[in-house]
mmCIF file of C-alpha atoms in Angstrom:
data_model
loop_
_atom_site.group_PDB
_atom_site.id
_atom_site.type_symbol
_atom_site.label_atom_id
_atom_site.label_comp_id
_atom_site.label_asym_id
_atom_site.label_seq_id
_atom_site.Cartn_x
_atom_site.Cartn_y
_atom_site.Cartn_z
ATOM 1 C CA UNK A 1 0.808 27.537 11.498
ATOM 2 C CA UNK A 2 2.526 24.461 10.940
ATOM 3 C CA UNK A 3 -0.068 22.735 9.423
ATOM 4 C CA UNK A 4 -0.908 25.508 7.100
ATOM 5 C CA UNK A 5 2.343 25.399 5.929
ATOM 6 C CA UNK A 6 1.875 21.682 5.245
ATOM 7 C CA UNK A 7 -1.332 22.533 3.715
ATOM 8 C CA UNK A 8 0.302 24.909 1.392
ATOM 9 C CA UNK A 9 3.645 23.064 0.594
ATOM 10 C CA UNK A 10 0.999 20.154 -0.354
ATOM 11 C CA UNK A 11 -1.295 21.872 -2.565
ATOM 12 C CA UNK A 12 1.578 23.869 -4.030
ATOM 13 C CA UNK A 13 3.471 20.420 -4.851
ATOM 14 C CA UNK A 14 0.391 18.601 -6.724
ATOM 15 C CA UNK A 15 -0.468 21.845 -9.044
ATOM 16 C CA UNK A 16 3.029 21.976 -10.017
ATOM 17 C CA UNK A 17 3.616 18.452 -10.449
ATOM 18 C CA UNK A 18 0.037 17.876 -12.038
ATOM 19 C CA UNK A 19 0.520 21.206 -14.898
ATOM 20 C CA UNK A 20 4.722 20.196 -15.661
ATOM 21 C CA UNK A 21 5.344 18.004 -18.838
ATOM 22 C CA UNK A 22 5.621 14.270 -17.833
ATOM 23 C CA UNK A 23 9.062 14.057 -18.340
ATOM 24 C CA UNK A 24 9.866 16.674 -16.340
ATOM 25 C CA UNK A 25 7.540 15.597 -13.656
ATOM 26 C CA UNK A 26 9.629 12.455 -13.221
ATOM 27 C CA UNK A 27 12.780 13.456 -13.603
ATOM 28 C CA UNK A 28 11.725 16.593 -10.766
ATOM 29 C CA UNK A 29 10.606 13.480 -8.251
ATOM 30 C CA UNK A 30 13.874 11.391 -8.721
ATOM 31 C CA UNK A 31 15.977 13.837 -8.387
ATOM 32 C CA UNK A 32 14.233 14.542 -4.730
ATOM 33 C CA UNK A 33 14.194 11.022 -4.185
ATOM 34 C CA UNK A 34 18.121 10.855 -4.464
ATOM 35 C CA UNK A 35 18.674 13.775 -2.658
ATOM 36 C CA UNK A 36 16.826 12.588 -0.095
ATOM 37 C CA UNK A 37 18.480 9.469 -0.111
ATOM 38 C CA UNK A 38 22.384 11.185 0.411
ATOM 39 C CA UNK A 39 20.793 12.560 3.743
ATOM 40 C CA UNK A 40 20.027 9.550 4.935
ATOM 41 C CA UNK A 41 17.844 10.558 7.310
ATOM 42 C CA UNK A 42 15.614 8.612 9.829
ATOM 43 C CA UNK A 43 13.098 7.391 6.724
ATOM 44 C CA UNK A 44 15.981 5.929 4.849
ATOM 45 C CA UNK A 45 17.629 4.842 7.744
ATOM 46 C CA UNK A 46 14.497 2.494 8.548
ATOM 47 C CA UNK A 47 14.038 1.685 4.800
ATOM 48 C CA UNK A 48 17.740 0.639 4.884
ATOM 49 C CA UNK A 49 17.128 -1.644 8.305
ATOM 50 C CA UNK A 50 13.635 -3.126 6.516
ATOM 51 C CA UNK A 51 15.036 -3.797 3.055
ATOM 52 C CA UNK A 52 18.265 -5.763 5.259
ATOM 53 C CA UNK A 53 15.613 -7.786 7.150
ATOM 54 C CA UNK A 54 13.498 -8.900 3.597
ATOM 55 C CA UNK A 55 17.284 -9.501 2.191
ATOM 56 C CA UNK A 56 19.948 -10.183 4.688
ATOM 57 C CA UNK A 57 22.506 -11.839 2.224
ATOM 58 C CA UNK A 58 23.197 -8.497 0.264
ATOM 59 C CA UNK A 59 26.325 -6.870 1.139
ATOM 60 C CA UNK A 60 26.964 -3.241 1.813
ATOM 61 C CA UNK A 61 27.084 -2.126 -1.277
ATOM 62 C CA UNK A 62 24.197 -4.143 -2.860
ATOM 63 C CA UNK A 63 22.233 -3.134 0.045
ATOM 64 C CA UNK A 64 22.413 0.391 -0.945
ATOM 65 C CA UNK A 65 21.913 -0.208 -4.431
ATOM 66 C CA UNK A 66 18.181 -1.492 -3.537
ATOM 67 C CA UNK A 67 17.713 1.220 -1.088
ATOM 68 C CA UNK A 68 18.508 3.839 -4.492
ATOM 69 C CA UNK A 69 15.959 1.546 -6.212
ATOM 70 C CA UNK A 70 13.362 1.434 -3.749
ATOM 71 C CA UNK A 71 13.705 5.404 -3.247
ATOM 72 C CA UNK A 72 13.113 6.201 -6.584
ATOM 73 C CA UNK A 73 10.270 3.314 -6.943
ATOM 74 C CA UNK A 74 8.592 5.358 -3.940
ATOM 75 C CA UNK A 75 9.181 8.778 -5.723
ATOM 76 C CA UNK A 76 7.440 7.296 -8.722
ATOM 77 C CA UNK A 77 4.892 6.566 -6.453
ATOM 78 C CA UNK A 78 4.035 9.524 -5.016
ATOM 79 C CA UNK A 79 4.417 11.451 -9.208
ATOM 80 C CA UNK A 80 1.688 8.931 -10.023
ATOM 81 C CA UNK A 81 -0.234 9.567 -7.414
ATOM 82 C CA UNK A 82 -0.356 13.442 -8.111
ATOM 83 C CA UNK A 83 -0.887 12.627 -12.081
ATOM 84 C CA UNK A 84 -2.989 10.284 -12.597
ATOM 85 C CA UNK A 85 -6.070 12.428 -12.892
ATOM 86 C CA UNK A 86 -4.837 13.529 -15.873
ATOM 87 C CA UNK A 87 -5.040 9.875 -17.030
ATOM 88 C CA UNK A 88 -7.465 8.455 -19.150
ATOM 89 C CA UNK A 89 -9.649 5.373 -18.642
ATOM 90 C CA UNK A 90 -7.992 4.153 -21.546
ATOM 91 C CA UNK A 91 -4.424 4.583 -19.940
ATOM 92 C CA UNK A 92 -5.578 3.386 -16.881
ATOM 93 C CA UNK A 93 -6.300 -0.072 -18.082
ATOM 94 C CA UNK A 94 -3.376 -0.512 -20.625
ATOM 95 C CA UNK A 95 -1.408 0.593 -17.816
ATOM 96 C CA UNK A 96 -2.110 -2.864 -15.583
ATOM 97 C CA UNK A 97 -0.875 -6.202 -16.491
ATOM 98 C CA UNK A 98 -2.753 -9.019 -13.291
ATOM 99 C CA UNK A 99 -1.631 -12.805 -12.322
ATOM 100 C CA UNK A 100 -4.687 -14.721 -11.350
ATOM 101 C CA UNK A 101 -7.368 -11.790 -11.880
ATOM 102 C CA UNK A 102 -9.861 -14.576 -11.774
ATOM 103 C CA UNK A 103 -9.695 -14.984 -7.625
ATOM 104 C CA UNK A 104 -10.903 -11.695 -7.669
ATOM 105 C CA UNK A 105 -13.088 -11.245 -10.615
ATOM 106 C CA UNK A 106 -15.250 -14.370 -10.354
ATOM 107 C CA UNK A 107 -16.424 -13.658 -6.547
ATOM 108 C CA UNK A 108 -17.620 -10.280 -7.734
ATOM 109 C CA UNK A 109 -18.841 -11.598 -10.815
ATOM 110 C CA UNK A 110 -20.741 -13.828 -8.471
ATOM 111 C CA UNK A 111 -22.219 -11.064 -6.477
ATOM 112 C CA UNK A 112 -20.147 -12.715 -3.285
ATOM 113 C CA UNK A 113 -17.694 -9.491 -2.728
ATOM 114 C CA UNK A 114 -14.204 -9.833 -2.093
ATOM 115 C CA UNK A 115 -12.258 -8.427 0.659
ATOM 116 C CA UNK A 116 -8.099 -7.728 -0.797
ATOM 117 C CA UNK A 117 -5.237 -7.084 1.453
ATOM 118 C CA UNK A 118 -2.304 -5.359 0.269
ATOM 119 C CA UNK A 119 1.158 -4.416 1.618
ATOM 120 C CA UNK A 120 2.718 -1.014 0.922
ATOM 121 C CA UNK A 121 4.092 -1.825 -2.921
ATOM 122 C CA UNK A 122 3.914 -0.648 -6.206
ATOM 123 C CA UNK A 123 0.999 2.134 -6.281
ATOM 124 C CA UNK A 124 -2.402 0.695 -4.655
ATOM 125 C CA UNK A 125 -4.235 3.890 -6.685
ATOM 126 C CA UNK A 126 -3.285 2.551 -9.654
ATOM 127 C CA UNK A 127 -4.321 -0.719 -9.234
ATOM 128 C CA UNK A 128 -8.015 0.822 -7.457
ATOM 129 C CA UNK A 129 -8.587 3.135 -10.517
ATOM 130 C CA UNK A 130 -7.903 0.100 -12.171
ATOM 131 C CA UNK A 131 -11.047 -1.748 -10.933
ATOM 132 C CA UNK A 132 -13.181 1.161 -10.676
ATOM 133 C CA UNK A 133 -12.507 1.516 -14.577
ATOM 134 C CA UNK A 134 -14.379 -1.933 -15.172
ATOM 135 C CA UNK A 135 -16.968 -0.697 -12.797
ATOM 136 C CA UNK A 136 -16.249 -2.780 -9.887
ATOM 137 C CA UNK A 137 -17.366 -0.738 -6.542
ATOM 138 C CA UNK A 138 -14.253 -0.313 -4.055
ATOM 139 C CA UNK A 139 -14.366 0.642 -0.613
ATOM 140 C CA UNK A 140 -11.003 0.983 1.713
ATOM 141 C CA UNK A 141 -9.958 2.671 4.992
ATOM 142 C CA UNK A 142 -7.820 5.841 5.410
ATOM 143 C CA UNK A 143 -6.007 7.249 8.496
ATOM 144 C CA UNK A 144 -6.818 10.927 8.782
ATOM 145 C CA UNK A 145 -4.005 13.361 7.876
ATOM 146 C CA UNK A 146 -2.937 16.423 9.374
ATOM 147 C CA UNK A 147 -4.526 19.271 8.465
ATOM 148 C CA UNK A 148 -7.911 17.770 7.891
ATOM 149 C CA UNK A 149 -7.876 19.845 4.676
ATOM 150 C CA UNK A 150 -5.084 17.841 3.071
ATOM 151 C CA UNK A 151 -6.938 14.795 4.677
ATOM 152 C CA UNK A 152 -10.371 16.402 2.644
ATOM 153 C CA UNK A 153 -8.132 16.661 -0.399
ATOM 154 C CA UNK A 154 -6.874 12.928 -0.507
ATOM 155 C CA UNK A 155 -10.630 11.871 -0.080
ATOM 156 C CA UNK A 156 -11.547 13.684 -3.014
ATOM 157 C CA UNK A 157 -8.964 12.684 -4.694
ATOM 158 C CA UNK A 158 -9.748 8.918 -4.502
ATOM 159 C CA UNK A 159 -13.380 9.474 -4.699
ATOM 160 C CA UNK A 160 -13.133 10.951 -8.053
ATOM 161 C CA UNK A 161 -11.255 7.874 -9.479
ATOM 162 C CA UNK A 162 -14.482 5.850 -8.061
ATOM 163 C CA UNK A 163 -13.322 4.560 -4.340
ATOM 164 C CA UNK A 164 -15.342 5.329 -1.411
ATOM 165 C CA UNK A 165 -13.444 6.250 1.522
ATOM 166 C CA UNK A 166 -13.833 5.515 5.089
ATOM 167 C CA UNK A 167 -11.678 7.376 7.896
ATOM 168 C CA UNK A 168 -10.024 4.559 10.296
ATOM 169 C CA UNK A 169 -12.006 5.159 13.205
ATOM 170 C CA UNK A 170 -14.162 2.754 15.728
ATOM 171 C CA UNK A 171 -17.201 3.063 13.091
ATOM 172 C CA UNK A 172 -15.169 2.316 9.879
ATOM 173 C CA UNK A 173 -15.580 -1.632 10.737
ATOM 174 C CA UNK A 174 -19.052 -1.730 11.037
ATOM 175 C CA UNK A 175 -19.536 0.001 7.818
ATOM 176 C CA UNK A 176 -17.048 -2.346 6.700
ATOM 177 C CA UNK A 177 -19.056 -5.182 7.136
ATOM 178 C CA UNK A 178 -22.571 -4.143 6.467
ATOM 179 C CA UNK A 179 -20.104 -2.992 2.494
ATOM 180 C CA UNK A 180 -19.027 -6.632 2.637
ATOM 181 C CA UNK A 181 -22.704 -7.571 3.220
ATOM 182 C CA UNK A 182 -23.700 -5.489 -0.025
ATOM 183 C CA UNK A 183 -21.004 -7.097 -2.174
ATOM 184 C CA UNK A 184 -18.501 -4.788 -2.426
ATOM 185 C CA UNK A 185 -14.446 -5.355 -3.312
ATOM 186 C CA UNK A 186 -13.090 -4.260 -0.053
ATOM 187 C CA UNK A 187 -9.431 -2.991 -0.175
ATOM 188 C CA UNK A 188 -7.412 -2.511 3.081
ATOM 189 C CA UNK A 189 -3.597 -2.185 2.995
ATOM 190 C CA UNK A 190 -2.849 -4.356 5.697
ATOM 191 C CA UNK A 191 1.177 -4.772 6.155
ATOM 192 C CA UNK A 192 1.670 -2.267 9.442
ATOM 193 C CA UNK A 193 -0.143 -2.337 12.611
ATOM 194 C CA UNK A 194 2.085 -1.525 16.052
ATOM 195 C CA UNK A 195 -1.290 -0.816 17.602
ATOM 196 C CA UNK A 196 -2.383 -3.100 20.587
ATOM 197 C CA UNK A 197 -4.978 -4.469 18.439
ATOM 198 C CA UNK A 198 -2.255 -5.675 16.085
ATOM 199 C CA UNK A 199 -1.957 -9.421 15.390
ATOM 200 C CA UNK A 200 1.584 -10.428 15.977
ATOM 201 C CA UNK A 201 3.333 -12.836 13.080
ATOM 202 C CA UNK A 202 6.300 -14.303 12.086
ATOM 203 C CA UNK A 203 7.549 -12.145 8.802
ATOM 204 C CA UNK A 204 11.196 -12.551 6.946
ATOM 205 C CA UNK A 205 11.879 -14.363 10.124
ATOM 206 C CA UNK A 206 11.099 -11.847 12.942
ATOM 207 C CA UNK A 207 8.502 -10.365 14.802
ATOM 208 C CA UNK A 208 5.926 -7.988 13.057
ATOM 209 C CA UNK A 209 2.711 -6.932 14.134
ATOM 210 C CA UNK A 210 0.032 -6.805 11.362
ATOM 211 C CA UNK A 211 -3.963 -5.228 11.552
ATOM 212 C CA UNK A 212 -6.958 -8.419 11.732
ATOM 213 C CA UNK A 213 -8.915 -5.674 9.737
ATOM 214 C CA UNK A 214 -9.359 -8.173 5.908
ATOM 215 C CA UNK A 215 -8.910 -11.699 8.149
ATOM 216 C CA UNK A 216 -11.619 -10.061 10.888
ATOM 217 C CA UNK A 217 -13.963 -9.306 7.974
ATOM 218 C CA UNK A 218 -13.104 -12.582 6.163
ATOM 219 C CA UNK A 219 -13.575 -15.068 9.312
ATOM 220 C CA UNK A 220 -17.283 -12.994 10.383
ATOM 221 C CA UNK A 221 -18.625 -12.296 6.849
ATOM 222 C CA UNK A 222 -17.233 -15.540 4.749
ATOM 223 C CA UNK A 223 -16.779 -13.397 2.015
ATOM 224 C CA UNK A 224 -13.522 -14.471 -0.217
ATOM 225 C CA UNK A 225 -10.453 -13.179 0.930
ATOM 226 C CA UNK A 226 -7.542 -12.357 -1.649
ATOM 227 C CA UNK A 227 -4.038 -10.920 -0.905
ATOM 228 C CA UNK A 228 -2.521 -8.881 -4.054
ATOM 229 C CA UNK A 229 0.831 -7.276 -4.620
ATOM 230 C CA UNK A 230 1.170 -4.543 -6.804
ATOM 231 C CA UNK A 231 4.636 -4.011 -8.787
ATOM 232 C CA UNK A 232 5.502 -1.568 -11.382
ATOM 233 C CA UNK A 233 6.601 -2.338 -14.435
ATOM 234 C CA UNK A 234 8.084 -0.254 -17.329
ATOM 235 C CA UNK A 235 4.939 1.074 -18.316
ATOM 236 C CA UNK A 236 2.356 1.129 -15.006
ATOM 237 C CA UNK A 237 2.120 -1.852 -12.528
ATOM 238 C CA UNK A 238 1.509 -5.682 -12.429
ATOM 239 C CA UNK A 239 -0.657 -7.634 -9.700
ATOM 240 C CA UNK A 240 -0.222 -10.467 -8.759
ATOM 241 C CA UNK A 241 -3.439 -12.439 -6.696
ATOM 242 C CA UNK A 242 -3.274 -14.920 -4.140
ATOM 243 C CA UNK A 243 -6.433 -16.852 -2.961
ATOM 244 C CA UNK A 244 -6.160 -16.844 0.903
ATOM 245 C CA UNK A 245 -7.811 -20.511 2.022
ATOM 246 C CA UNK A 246 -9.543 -19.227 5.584
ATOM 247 C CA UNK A 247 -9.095 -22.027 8.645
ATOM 248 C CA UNK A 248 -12.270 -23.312 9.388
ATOM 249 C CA UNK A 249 -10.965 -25.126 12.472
ATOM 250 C CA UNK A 250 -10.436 -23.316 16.055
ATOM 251 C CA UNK A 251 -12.477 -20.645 17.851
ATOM 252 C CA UNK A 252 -12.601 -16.985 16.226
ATOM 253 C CA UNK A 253 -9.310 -16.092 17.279
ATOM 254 C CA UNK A 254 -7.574 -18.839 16.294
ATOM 255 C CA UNK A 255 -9.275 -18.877 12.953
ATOM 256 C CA UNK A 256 -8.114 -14.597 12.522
ATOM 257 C CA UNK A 257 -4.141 -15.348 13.966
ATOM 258 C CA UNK A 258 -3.714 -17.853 11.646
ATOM 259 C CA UNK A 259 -4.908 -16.192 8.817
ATOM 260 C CA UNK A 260 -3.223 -13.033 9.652
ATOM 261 C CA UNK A 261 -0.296 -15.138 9.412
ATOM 262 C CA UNK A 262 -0.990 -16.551 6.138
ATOM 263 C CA UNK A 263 -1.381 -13.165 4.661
ATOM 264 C CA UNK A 264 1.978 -11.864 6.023
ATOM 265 C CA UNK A 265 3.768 -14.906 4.442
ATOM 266 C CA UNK A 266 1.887 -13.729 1.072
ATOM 267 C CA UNK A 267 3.039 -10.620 0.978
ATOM 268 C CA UNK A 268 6.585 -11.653 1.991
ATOM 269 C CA UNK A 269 6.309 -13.933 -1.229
ATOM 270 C CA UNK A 270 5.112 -10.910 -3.445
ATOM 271 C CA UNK A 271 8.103 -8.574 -1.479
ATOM 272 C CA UNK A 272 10.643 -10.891 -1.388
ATOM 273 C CA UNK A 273 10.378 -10.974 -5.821
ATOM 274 C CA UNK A 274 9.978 -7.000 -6.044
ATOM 275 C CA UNK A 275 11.676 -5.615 -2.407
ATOM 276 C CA UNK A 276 12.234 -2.586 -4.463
ATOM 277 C CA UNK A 277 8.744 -1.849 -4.757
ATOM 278 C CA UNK A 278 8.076 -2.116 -1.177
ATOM 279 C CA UNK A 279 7.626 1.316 0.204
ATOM 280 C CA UNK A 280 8.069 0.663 4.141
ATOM 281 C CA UNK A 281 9.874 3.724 5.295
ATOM 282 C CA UNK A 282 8.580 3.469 9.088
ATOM 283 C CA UNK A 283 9.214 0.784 11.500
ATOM 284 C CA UNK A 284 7.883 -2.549 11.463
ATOM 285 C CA UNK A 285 9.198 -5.249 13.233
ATOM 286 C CA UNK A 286 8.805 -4.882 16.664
ATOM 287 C CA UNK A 287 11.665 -7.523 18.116
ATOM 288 C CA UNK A 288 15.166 -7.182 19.300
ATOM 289 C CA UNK A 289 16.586 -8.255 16.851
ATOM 290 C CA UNK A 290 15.336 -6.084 14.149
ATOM 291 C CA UNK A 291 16.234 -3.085 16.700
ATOM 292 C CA UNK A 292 19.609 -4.264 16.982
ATOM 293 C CA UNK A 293 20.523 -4.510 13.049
ATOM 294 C CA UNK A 294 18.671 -1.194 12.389
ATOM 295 C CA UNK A 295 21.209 0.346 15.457
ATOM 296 C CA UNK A 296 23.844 -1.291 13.325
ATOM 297 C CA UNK A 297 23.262 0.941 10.102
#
């Protein structure tokens, strides 16, 4: 019953938000997303504890100025995400401003595939719609939902802007790499893993655990490997591109730590400029430390 309800509530929510005049649509979501925020409840609580971690010298009240921001960046989000069906391909693309587009474009220009990791910022939809618009052939990993229809839903709701979607299970790599094998741009959002087959790293100065998934395919494949961050902007979102260099000393393992590690101190780089935009509302760092501050709020 409970997931029905979810099911519902979901389906209920996209209609509404999908048929209401933009404006309205908006203002509807950030009005939720500062409600939500005077309840401080356990998601803001966390957001509160990550946002302190990527910027430790604000003070109180600065603190929860950027956890406002970030809440309403997230709401925006999620009223994007529910819209932009109703976009055009023309929209799409004047939408998205890029930094260094080339580390991205010229592999696949080159027929050499890419693989991209993200972290949870800006709207990663936007920026895939963005690529599938120029007719670049995306592939990326989802964990299945609860119900599996609102799981079905979200797959057909990427697919139809041009991604194919596999469900994070113990196939999804091997179909990863026989996709990296056919040339494909590869997208896997890549800043949370607590799993025990999570790479531990050093990020904003603490202990974080972070999935091998893009430096795994990177280090067995030698296909390029890119880290972007998405930001918004007034009008849609910016990316910025970083080419990741892979070690090509050590064994395996060596090779996929240390890269893991170089794409965590990316995407601190890209967070650290636009922490607002950074939509980490479950936990992260795994440490004392971190546990301690976040008991502290």
């Amino acid at each position: 019953m409970k997931d029905r309800i979810t099911l519902i509530a979901y389906l209920l929510g996209w209609w509404i938000v999908r048929t209401l005049p933009e404006k309205t649509a908006y203002s509807l979501f950030y009005s939720i997303g500062e409600l939500t925020h005077r309840r401080n409840g356990k998601s803001i609580q966390r957001l509160r504890s990550n946002l302190h971690q990527v910027k430790p010298e604000l003070n109180e009240i600065e603190l929860e100025t950027l956890v406002a921001q970030s809440m309403s960046s997230y709401m925006r989000y999620w009223c994007d995400t529910f819209r932009i069906q109703n976009w055009s391909t023309e929209r799409i693309r004047k939408t998205v401003t890029t930094t260094n587009e080339n580390f991205l474009l010229d592999p696949m220009n080159d027929c050499r595939g890419v693989v991209v990791a993200l972290p949870h910022s800006g709207n990663w939809d936007h920026a895939g719609a963005y690529f599938c618009s120029l007719g670049i052939p995306l592939v990326t990993v989802a964990e299945r939902l609860k119900p599996e229809a609102l799981f079905q839903k979200f797959l057909r709701h990427r697919e139809s802007m041009g991604f194919e979607v596999l469900s994070l299970d113990s196939r999804s790599f091997i179909t990863l790499v026989k996709r990296a094998k056919e040339k494909r741009l590869i997208a896997l959002v890549a800043d949370r893993d607590l799993s025990q087959s999570g790479i531990d790293v050093n990020f904003f100065g603490s202990n974080a655990r972070m999935p091998a998934g893009p430096a795994l395919l990177a280090v067995k494949t030698g296909i390029p490997l890119v880290v972007a961050h998405v930001s918004y902007t007034q009008t849609g979102i910016h990316i910025d591109f970083h080419e990741v260099q892979v070690p090509t000393q050590g064994s395996e393992t060596e090779r996929i730590e240390e890269t893991v590690q170089i794409i965590a101190e990316l995407f601190s780089v890209g967070i650290s400029q636009h922490p607002e935009d950074w939509h980490m509302l479950q936990r992260i760092w795994v440490d004392a430390r971190n546990e301690s501050s976040e008991g502290s709020n």
